[in-house]
Coordinates of C-alpha atoms and ligand atoms in Angstrom, one line a residue:
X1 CA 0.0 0.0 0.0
X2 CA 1.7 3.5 -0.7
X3 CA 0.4 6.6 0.8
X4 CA 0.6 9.9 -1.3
X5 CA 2.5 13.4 0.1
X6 CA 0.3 15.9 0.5
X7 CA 2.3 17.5 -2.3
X8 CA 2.8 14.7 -4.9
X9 CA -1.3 14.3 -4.9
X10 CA -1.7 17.8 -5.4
X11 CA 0.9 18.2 -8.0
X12 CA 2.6 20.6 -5.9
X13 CA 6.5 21.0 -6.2
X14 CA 9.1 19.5 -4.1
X15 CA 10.7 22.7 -2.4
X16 CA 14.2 22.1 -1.9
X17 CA 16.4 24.6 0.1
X18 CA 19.9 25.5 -1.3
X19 CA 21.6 23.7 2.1
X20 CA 19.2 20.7 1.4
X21 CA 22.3 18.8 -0.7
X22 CA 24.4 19.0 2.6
X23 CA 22.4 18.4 5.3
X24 CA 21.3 14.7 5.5
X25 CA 21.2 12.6 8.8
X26 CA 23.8 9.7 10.0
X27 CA 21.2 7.0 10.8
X28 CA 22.4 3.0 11.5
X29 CA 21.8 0.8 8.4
X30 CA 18.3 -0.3 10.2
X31 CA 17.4 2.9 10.2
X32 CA 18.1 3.7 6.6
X33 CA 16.4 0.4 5.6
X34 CA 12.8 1.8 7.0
X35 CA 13.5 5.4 5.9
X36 CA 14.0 3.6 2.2
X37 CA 10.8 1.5 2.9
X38 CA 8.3 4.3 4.3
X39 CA 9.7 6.8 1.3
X40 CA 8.8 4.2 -1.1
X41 CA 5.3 3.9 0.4
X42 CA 5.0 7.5 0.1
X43 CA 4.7 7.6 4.0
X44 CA 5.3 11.2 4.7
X45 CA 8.2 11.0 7.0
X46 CA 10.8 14.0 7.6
X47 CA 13.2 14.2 4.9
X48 CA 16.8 14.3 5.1
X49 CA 17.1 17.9 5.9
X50 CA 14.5 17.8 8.5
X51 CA 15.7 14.9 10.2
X52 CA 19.5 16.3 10.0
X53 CA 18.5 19.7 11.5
X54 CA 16.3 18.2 14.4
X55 CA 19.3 15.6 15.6
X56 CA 21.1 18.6 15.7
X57 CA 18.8 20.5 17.9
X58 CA 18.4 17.0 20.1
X59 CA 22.7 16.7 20.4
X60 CA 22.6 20.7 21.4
X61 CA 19.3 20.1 24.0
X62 CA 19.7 16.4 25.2
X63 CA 16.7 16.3 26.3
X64 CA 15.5 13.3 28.3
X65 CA 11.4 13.5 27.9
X66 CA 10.5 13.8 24.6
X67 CA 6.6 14.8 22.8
X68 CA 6.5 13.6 19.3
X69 CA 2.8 14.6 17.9
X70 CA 2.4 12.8 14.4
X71 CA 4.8 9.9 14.7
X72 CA 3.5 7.8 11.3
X73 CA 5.6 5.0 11.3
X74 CA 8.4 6.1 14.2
X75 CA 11.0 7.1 11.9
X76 CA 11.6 10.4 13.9
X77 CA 11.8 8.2 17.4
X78 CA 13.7 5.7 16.1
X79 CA 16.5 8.5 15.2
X80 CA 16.3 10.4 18.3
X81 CA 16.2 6.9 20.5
X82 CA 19.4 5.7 19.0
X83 CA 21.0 9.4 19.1
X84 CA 20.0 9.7 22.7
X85 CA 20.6 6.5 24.5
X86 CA 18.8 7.8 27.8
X87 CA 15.8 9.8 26.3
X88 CA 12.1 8.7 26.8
X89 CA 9.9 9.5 23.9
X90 CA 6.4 9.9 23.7
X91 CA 4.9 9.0 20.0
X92 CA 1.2 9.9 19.5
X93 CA -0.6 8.7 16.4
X94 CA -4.1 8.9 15.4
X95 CA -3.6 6.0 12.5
X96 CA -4.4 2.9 13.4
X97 CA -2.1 0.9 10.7
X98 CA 0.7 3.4 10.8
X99 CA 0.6 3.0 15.1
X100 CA 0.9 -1.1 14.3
X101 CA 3.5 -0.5 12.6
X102 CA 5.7 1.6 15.0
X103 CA 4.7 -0.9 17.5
X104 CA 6.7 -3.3 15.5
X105 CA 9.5 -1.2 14.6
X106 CA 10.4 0.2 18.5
X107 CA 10.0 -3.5 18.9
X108 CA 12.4 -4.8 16.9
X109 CA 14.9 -2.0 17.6
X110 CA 14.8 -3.2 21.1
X111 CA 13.1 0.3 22.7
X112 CA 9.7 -0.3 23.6
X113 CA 11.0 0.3 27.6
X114 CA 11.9 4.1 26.5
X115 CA 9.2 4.7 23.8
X116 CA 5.7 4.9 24.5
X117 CA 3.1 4.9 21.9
X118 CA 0.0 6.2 22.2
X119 CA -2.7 5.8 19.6
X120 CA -5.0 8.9 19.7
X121 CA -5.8 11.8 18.5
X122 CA -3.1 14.6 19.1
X123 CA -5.3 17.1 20.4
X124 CA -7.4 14.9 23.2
X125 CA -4.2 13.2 24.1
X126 CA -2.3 16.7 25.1
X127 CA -4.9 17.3 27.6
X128 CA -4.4 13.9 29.6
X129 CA -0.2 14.0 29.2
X130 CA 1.5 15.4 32.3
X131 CA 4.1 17.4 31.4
X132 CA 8.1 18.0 32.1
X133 CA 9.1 17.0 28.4
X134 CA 12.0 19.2 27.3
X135 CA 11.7 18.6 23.6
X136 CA 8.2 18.6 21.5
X137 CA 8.1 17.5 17.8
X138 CA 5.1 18.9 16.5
X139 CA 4.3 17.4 13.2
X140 CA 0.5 16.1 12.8
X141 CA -2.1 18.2 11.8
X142 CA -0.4 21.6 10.6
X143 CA -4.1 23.2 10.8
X144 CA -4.5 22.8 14.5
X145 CA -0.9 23.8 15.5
X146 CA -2.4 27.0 16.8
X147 CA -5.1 25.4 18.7
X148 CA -2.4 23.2 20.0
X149 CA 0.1 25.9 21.2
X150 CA -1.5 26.8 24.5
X151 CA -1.5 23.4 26.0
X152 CA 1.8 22.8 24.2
X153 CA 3.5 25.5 26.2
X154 CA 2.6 23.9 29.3
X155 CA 3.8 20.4 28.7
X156 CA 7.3 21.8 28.0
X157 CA 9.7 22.8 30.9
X158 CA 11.8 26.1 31.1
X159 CA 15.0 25.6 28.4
X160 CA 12.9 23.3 26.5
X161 CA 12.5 23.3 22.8
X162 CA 9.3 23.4 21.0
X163 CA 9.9 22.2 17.0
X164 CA 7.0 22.5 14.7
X165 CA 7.2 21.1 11.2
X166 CA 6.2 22.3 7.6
X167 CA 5.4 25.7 8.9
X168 CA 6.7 26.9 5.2
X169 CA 4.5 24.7 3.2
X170 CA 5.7 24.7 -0.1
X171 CA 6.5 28.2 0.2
X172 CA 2.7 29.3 0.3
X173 CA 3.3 30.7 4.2
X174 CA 5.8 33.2 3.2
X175 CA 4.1 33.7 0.1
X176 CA 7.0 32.8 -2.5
X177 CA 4.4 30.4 -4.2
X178 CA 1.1 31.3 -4.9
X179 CA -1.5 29.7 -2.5
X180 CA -3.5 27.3 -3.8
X181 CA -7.6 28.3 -3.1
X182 CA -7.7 24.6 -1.3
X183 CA -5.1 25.6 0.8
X184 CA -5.8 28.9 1.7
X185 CA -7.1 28.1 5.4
X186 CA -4.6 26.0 6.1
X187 CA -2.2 28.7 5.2
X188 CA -3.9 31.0 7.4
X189 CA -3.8 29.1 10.2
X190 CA 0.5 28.2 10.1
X191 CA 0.3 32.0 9.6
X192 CA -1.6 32.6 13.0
X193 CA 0.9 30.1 14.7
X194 CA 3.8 31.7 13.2
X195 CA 2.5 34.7 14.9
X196 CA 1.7 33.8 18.2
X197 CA 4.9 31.6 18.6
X198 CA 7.1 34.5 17.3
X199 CA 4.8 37.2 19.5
X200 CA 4.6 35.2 22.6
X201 CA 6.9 37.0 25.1
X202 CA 7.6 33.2 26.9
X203 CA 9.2 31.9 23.9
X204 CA 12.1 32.7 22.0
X205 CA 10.9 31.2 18.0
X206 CA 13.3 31.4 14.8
X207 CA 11.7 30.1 11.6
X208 CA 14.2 28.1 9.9
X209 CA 14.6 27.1 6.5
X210 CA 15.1 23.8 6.3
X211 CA 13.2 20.8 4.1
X212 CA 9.3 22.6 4.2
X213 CA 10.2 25.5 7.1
X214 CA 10.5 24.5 11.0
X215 CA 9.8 26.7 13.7
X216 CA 11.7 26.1 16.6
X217 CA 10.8 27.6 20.1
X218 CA 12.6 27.8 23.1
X219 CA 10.6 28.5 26.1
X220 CA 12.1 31.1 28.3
Ligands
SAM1 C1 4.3 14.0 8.6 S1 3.7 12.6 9.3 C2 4.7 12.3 10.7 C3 6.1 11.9 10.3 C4 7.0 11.6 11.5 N1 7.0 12.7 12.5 C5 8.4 11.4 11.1 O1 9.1 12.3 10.7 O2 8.9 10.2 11.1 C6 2.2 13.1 10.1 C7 1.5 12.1 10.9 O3 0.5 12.7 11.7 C8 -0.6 11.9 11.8 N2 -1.7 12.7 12.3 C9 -2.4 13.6 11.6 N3 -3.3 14.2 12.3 C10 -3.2 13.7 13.6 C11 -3.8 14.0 14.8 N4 -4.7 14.9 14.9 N5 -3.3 13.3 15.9 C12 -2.3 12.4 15.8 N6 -1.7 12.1 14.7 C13 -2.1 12.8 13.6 C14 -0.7 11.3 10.4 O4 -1.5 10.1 10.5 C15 0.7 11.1 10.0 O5 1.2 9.8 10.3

């Protein structure tokens, strides 16, 4: 079964950043091996650039309690698990098949007593999580981001880095390609996040330029 990026169903470009051909991510030949299989499913997993800059934010942070929100099929806590040797990481994933098969994976990478994976809906299970994680990937959802933010704050501790995902999108968020009318709202509402994460006086944001934009956030 392959799964189609948002962009390749839509017929919208691949948006490549000039650092993109130098940035890609050491990962163990296991690693690779599901990369390889999810791209080839059309899984949307972070690309190299993505994944590169994020363990680079995870070596500077070490943080030991980490949120990922949209985990598909673990790729991103299967990196950060075998980059950090003592971190916990929270997955949460609202697809059933794509949960199994993280399951199977921080399974057979021997992790399951650091990883928890939680099948749900991101925004229900935020509410329930206690908090103290000191590293937050937010990638599920790019609509709700905003709605998210709040409660987002909270769960993270002082020093802690918030990283959102795709706040670029294609280019239509800082308007170098023309929005599509289908994804107009969508647009609006990264734009509103962008906003409130660069305008809120308890976070220090940067949007940075890598694979489809990620906004980073420290919380002061
Ligand atoms: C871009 S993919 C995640 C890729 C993953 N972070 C990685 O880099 O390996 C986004 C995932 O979010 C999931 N998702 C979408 N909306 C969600 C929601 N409201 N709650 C939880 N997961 C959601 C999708 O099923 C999809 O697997």
């Amino acid at each position: 079964m392959t799964y189609g990026y948002a962009h390749k169903n839509t017929g919208e470009a691949e948006r490549k950043s000039v650092t993109a051909q130098f940035n890609a991510p050491r990962v163990s030949d296991v690693i690779a091996k599901i990369r390889e299989n999810a791209f080839s499913r059309e899984i949307p997993i972070a690309d190299d650039e993505t994944l590169n800059f994020l363990g680079t934010l995870l070596a500077a942070v070490k943080p030991k309690k980490i949120l990922e929100l949209g985990g598909a099929v673990g790729v991103f806590a299967l990196y950060a698990a075998e980059l950090l040797k003592d971190a916990q990481i929270t997955v949460v994933e609202k697809d059933e098949k794509f949960y199994a098969e993280a399951v199977q994976n921080f399974s057979a990478f021997g992790i399951t007593s650091r990883v928890f994976p939680v099948l749900g809906d991101a925004g229900e299970v935020i509410g329930r999580l206690s908090g103290g994680f000191d590293f937050i990937f937010l990638d599920c959802a790019k609509a709700q981001y905003i709605k998210y933010l709040p409660r987002l704050k909270e769960l993270l501790k002082k020093g802690g880095v918030l990283a959102a995902d795709d706040v670029l999108l294609f280019g239509y968020v800082a308007g170098e390609v023309e929005t599509p009318k289908k994804r107009a709202m969508l647009v609006t509402h990264i734009r509103e996040y962008i906003s409130a994460a660069v305008g809120d006086g308890g976070l220090q944001t940067t949007i940075v330029n890598v694979g489809n934009g990620v906004a980073v956030s420290v919380k002061l």
